[in-house]
Short mmCIF file of C-alpha atoms and ligand atoms in Angstrom, two decimals:
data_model
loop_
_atom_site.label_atom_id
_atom_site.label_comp_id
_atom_site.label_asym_id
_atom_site.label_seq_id
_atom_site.Cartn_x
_atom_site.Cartn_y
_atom_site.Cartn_z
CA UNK A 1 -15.14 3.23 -6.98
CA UNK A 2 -15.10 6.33 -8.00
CA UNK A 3 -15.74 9.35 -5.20
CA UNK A 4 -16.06 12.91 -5.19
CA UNK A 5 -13.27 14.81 -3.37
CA UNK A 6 -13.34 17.93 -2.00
CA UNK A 7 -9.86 19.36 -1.39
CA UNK A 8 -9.42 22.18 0.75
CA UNK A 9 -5.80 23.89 0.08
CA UNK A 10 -4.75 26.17 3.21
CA UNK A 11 -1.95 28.78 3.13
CA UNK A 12 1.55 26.96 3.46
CA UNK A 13 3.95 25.96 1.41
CA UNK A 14 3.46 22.37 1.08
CA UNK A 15 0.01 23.63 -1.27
CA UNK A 16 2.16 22.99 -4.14
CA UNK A 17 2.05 19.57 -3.70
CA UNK A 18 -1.65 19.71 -3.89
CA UNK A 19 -1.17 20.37 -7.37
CA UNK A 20 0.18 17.18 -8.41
CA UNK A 21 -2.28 15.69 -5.91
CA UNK A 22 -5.36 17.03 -7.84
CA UNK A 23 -3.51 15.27 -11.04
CA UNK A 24 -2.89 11.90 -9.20
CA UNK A 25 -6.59 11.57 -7.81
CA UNK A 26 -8.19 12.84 -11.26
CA UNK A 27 -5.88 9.36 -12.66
CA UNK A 28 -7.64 7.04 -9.75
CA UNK A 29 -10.61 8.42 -11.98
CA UNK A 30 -12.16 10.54 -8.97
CA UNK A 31 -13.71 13.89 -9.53
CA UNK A 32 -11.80 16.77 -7.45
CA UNK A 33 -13.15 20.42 -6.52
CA UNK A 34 -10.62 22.23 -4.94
CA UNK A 35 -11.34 25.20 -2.13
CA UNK A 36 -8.64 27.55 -1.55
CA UNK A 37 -8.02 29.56 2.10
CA UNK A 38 -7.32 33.78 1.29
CA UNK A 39 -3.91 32.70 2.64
CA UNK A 40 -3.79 29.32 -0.01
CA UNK A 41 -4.16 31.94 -2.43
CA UNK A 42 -0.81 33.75 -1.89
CA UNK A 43 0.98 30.41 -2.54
CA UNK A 44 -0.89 29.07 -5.22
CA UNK A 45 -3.59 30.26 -7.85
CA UNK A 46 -7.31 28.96 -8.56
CA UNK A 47 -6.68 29.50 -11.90
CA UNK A 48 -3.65 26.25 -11.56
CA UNK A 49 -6.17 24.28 -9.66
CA UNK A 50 -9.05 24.78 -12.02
CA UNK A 51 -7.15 23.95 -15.09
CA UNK A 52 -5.88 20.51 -13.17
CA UNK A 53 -9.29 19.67 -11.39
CA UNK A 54 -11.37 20.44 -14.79
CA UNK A 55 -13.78 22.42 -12.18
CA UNK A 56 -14.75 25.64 -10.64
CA UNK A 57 -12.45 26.94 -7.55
CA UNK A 58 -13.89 27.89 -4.71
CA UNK A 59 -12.51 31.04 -3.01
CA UNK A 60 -12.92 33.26 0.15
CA UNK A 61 -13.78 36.11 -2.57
CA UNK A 62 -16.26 33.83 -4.36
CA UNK A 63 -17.91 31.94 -1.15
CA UNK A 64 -21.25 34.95 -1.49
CA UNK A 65 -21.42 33.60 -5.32
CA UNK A 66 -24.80 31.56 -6.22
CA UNK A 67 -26.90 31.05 -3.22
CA UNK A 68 -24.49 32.25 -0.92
CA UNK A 69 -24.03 28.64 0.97
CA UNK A 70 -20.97 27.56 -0.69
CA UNK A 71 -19.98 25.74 2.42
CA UNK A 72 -23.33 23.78 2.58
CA UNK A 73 -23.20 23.06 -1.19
CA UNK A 74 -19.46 21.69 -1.94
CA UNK A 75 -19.63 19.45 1.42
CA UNK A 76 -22.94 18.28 0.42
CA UNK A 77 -21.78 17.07 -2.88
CA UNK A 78 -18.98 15.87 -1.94
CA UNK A 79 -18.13 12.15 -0.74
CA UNK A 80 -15.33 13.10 1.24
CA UNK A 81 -13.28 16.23 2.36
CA UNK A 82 -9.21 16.50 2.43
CA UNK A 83 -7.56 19.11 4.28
CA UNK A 84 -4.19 19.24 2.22
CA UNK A 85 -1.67 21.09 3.61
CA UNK A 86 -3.66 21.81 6.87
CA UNK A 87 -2.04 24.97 8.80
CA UNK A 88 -1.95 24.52 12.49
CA UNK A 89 -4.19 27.44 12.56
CA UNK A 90 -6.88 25.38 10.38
CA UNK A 91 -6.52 22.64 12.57
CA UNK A 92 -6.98 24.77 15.83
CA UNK A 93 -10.12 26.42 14.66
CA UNK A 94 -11.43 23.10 13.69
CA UNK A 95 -10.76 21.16 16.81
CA UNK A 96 -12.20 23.71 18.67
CA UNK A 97 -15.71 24.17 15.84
CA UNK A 98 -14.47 27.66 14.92
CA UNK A 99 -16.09 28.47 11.70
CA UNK A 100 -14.95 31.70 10.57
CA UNK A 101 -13.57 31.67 7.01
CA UNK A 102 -14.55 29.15 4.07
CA UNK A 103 -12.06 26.17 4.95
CA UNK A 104 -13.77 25.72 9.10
CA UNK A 105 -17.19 26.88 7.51
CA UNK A 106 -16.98 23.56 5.35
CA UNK A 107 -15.36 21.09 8.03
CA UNK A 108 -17.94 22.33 10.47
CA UNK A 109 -20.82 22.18 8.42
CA UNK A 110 -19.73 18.73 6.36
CA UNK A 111 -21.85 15.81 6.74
CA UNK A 112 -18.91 13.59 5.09
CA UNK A 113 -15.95 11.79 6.62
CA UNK A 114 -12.78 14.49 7.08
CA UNK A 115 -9.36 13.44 6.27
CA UNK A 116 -6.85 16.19 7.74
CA UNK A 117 -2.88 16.33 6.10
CA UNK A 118 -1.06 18.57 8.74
CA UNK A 119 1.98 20.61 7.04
CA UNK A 120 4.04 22.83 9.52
CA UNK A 121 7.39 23.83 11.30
CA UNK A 122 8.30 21.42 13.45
CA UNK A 123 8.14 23.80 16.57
CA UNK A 124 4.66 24.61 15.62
CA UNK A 125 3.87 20.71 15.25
CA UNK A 126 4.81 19.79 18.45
CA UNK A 127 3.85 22.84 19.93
CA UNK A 128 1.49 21.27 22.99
CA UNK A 129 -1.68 22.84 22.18
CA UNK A 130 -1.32 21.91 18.64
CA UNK A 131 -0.94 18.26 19.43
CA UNK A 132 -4.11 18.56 22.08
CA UNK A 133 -5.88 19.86 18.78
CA UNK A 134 -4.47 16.64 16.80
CA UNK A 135 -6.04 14.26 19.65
CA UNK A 136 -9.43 16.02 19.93
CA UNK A 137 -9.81 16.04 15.73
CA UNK A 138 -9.06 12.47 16.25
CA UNK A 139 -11.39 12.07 18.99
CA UNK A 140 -13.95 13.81 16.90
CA UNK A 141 -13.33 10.82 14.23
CA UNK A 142 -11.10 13.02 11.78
CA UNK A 143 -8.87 11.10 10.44
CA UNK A 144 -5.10 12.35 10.40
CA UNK A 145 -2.35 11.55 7.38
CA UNK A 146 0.42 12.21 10.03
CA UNK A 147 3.17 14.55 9.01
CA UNK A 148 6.65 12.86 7.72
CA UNK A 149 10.02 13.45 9.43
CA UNK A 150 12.18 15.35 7.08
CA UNK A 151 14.14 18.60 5.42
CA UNK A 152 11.26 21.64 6.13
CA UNK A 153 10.77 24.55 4.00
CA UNK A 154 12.06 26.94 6.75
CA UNK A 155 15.71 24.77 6.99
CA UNK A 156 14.94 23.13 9.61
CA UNK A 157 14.87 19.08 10.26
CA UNK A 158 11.80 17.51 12.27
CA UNK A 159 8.37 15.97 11.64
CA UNK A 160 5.87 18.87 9.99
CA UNK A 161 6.37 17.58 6.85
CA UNK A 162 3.14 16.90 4.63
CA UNK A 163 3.00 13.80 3.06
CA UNK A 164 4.12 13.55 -0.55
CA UNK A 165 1.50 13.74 -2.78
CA UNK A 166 1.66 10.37 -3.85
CA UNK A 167 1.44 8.87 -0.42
CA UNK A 168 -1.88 10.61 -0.05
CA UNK A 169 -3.23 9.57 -3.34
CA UNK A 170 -2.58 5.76 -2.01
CA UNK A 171 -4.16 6.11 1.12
CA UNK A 172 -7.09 8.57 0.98
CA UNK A 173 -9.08 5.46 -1.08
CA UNK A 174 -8.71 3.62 2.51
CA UNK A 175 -11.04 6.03 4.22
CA UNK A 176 -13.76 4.60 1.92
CA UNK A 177 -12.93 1.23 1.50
CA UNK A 178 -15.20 -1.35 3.16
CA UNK A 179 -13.34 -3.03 6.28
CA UNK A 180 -13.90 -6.94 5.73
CA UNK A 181 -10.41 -7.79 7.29
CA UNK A 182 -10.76 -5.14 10.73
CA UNK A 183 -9.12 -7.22 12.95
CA UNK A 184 -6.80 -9.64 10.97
CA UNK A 185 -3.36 -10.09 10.75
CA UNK A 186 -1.86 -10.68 7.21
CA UNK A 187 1.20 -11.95 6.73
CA UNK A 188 2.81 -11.88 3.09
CA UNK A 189 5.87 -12.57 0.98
CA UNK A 190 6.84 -10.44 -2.37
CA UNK A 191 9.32 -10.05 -4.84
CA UNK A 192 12.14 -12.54 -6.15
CA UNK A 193 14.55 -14.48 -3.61
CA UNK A 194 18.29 -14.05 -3.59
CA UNK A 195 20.53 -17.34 -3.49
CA UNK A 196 24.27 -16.13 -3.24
CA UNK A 197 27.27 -18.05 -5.79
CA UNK A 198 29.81 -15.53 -4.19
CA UNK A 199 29.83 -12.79 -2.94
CA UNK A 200 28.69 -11.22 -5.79
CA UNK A 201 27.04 -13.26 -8.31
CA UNK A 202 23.66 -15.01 -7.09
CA UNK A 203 20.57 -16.86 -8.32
CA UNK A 204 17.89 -15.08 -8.61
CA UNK A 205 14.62 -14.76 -10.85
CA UNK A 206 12.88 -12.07 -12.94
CA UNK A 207 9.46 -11.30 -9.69
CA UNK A 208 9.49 -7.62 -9.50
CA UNK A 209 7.40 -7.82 -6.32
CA UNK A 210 4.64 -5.90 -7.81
CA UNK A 211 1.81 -8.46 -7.07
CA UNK A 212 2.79 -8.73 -3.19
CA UNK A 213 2.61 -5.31 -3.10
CA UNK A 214 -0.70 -4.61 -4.11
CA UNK A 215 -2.31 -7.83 -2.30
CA UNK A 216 -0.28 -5.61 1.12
CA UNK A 217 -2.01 -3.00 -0.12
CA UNK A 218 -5.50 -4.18 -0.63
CA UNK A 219 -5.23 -5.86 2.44
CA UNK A 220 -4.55 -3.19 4.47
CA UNK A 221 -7.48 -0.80 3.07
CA UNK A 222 -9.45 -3.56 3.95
CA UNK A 223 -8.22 -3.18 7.40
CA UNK A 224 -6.16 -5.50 7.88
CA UNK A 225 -2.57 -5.29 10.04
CA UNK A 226 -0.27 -6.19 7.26
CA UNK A 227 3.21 -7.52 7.65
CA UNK A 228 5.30 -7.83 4.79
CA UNK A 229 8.29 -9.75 4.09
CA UNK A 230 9.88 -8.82 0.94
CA UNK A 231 13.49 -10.48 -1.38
CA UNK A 232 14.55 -8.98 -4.15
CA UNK A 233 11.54 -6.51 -5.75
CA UNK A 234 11.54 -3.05 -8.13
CA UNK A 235 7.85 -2.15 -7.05
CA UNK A 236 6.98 0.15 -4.01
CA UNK A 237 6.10 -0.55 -1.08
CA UNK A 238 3.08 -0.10 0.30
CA UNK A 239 2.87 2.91 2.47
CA UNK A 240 1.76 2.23 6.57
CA UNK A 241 1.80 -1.44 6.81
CA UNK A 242 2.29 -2.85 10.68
CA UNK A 243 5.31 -4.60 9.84
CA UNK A 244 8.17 -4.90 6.53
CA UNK A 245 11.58 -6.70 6.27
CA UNK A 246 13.32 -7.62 3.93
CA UNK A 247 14.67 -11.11 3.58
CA UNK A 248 17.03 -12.17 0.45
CA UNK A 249 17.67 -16.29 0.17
CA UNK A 250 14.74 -18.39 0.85
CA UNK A 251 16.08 -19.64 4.19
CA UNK A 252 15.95 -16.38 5.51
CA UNK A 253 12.33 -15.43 4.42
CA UNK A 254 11.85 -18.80 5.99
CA UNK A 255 13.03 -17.77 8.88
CA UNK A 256 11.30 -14.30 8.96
CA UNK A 257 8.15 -15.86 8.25
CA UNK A 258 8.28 -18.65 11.20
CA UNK A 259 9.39 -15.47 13.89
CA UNK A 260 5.99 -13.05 12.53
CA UNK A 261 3.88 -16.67 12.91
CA UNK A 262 4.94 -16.88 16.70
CA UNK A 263 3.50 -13.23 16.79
CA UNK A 264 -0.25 -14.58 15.49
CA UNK A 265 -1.36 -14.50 11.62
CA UNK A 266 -4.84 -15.04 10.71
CA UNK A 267 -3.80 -15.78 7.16
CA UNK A 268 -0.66 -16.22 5.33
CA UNK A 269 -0.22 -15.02 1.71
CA UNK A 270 2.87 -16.48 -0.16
CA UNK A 271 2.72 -14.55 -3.42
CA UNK A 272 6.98 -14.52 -3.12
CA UNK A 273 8.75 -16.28 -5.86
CA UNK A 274 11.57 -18.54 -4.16
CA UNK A 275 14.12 -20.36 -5.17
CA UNK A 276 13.66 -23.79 -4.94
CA UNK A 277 17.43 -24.51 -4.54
CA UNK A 278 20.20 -22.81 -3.49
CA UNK A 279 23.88 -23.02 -3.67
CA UNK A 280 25.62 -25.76 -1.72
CA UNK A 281 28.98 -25.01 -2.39
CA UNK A 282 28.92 -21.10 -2.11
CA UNK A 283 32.33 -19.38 -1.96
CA UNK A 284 33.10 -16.81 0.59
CA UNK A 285 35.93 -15.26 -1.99
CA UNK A 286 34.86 -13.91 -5.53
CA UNK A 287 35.04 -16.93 -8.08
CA UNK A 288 38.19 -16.83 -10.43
CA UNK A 289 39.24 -17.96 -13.64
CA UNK A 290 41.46 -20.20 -12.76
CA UNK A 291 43.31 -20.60 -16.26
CA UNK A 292 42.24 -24.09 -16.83
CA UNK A 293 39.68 -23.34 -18.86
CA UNK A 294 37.72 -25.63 -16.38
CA UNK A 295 33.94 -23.65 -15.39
CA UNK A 296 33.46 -24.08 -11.42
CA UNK A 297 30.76 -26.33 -10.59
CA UNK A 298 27.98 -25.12 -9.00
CA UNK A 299 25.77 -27.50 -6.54
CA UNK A 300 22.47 -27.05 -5.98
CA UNK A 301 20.53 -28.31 -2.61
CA UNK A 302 16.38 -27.72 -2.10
CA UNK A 303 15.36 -25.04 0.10
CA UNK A 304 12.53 -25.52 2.40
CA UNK A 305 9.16 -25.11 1.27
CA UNK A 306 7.85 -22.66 3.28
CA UNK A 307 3.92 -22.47 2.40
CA UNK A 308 4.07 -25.91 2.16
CA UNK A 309 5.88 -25.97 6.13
CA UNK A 310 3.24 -23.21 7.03
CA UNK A 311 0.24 -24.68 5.77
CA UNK A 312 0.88 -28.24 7.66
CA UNK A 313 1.07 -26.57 10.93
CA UNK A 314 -1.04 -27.49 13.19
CA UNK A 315 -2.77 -24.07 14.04
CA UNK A 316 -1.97 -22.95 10.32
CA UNK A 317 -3.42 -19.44 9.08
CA UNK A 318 -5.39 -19.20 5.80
CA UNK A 319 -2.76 -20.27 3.50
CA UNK A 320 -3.16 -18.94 0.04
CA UNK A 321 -0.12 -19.76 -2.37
CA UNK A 322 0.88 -18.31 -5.73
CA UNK A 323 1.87 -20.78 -8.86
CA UNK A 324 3.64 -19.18 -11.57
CA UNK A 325 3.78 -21.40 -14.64
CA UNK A 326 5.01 -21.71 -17.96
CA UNK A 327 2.75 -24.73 -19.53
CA UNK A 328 0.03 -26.14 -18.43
CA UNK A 329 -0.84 -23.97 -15.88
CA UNK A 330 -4.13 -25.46 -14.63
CA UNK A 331 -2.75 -28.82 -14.37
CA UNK A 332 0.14 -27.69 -12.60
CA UNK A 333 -2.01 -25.58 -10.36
CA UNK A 334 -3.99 -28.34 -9.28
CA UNK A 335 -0.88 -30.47 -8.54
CA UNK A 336 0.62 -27.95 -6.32
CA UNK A 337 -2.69 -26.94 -3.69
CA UNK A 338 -2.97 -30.85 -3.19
CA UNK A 339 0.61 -31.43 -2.75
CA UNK A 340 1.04 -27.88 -0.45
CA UNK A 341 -2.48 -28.76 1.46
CA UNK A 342 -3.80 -25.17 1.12
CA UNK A 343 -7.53 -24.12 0.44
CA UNK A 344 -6.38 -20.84 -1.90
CA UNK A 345 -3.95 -20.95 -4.79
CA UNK A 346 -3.95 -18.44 -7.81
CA UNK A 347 -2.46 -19.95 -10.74
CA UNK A 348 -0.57 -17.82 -13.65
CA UNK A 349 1.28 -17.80 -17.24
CA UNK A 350 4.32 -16.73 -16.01
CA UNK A 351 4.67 -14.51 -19.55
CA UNK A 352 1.07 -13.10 -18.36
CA UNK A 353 2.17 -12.13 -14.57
CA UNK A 354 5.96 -11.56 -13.97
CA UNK A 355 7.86 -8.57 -14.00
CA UNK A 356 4.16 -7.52 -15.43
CA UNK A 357 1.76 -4.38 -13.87
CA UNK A 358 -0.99 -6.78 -15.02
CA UNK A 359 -2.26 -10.05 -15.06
CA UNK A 360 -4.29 -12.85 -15.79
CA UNK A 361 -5.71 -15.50 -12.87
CA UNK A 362 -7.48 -18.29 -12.00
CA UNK A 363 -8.44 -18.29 -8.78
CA UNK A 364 -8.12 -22.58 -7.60
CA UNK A 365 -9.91 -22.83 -4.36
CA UNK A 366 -12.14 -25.70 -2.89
CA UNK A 367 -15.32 -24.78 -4.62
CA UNK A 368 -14.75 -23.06 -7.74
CA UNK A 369 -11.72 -22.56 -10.44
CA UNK A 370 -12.40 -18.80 -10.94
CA UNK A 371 -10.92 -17.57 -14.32
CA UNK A 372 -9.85 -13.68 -14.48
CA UNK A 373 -9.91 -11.23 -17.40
CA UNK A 374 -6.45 -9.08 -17.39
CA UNK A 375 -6.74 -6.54 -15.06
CA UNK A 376 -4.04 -4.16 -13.57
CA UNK A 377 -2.78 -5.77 -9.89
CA UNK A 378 -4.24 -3.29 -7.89
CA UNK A 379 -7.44 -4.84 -9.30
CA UNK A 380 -6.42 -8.35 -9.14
CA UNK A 381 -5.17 -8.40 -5.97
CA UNK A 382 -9.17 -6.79 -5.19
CA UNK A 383 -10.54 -10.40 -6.40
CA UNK A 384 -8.17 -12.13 -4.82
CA UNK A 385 -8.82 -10.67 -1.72
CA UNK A 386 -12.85 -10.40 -2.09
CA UNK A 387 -12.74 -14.64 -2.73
CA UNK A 388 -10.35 -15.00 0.72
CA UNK A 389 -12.98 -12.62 2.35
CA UNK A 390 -16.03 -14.79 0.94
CA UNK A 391 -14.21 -18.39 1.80
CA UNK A 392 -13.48 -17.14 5.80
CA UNK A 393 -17.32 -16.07 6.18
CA UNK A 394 -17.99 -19.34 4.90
O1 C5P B 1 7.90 -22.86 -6.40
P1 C5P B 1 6.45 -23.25 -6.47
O2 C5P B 1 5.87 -23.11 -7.82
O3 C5P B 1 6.14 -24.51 -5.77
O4 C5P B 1 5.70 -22.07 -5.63
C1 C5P B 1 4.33 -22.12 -5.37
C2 C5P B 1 4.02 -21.42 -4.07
O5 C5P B 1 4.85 -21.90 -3.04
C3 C5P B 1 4.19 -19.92 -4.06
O6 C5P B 1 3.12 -19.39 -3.31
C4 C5P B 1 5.51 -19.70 -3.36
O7 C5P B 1 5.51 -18.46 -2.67
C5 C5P B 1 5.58 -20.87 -2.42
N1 C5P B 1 6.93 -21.39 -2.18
C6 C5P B 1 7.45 -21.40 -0.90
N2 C5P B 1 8.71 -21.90 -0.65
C7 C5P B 1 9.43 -22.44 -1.65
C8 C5P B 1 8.91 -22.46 -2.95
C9 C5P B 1 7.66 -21.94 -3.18
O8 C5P B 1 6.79 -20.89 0.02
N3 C5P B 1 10.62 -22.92 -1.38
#
């Protein structure tokens, strides 16, 4: 889905991260005109922002240009506006439908949703009437990227911090997603579990996490509370999800996942790849050669199945499981919804999915075997989610 953004820049110093901002949305494949404040001018040029946006700059020099209604225009055409770095001065005038300079000219006279990223001292962010201006803009039904806690341009350490451009470039696609899941609660394991031989050598298995990721993150711009209980991954983590810990051997994801059940899940996506055994006979010292020229023995006992354990409860959430296999995939698919009693499974080549930032499904579900092209995760995780949205309304 691609959208039209229009980005206003206001003067502070977080505006250079709007640079690589305009870059990372113009990837997602969305078309970006950028509006600069006189003071966003003394910090960064139009002439940077037109050469990454690929379009015109709009400027407090330039606003009489055309028709004169350059406010009217860019807002009209544009699907949604981004404040990015917002000054608490911007804000202020805003909240209070002050329209005096280019930047409050367009958020007054927009007729499109207005995302707001606040960037300031930390004084001036907690400053009382600037947080009265934060809670009216969200009355208003602005929506607010709140500021991170961190080092500030100025030296000092608080929250004022603008997002990092890559945090915005995730979520700003959430203020246009359609909300199917408002009101669930998704629970979901990622990544590769951890079975310890000592105390440092383990069992483990080559998950990178990446497809629990971006089903947490689908999820949640579907508008869903997402909790997330993660073993051993490489990918990222989805930025504002309710809940995420991190669990390492299959008993204790177990165990994580039976405490967030007591709290209420509406569904329960397993895309985690545990061990099926772990170590019996693990030592508490570092193995040794022990000069015999005898290896140590390693026993293996089987670890609890916990979709399997989930899905037989009696109050169970939408259970959707995950099968990773390396031969006869469909058959083995099959096999494992019986056996695990759950209405969703998504069946893989393990060469097609693992470690992989694509990959190729079938979807196994009551109804239908639903066979997917390769597609990147983020989209993936999109059909996988779109089928569990069309099965509940069922
Ligand atoms: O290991 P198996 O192929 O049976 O895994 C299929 C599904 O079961 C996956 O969704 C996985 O997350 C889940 N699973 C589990 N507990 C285990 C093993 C697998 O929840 N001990």
């Amino acid at each position: 889905m691609n959208k039209h953004i229009l980005l206003a820049v206001t003067g502070g110093i977080a505006a250079y991260k709007s640079c690589e901002l305009v870059r990372l949305l113009k990837k997602q494949g969305h078309t970006v005109t950028v509006a600069l404040s006189q003071a966003a001018t003394e910090f960064v040029t139009a002439q940077t922002f037109q050469a990454l946006s690929g379009n015109p700059v709009l400027t407090e020099n330039g606003k009489g240009e055309g028709n004169g209604m350059a406010h009217i225009n860019a807002t009209r055409a544009a699907d949604i506006m981004l404040i990015a770095p917002a000054t608490a001065n911007t804000i202020a005038k805003i909240a209070h439908g002050i329209a005096d300079n280019l930047i409050s000219e367009m958020a007054a006279a927009r007729d499109c949703p207005l995302v707001v990223a606040p960037a300031m001292n930390v004084q001036m962010w907690r400053n009382p009437a600037n947080l009265r201006n934060i809670d009216s803009l969200k009355a208003d039904g602005v929506h607010i990227l709140m500021p991170a806690h961190g080092e500030q341009a100025c030296g000092e350490i608080g929250e004022g911090r603008m997002l990092e451009a890559a945090q915005i470039a995730e979520l700003l696609p959430d203020f246009w997603l359609p909300k199917p899941l408002r009101g669930k609660r998704i629970l979901i394991t990622a990544g590769a579990t951890y079975e310890a031989i000592d105390p440092v050598r383990g069992i483990t298995n080559i998950s990178s996490g990446q497809m629990g990721m971006a089903l947490a993150k689908i999820c949640r711009g579907a508008g869903a509370s997402v909790s997330l209980v993660y073993g051993k991954i490489s990918a990222k983590i989805p930025e504002n999800l309710a809940y995420v810990e991190q669990a390492i051997s299959a008993q204790n994801m177990h165990d994580s996942v039976f405490r967030l059940l007591q709290q209420g899940q509406d569904a329960f996506i397993s895309v985690a790849a545990v061990a099926d055994y772990r170590v019996a006979n693990a030592s508490e010292q570092k193995l040794k050669k022990d000069g015999s020229g005898k290896p140590p023995v390693i026993e293996l006992t089987e670890n609890p199945d916990i979709l399997r354990e989930v899905a037989a409860l009696p109050n169970a959430p939408f259970c959707v499981g995950f099968a990773a296999e390396s031969e006869n995939v469909l058959t083995h698919a099959r096999i494992k919804r019986e056996k695990k009693g759950i209405p969703m499974l998504v069946a893989n080549q393990v060469s097609d999915a693992m470690g992989k930032p694509t990959n190729i499904i079938t979807i196994l579900d009551d109804e239908n075997e639903t066979s997917l092209p390769e597609m990147d995760k983020d989209q993936v995780a999109a059909a996988i989610v779109a089928r569990m949205v069309s099965i509940w309304q069922n």
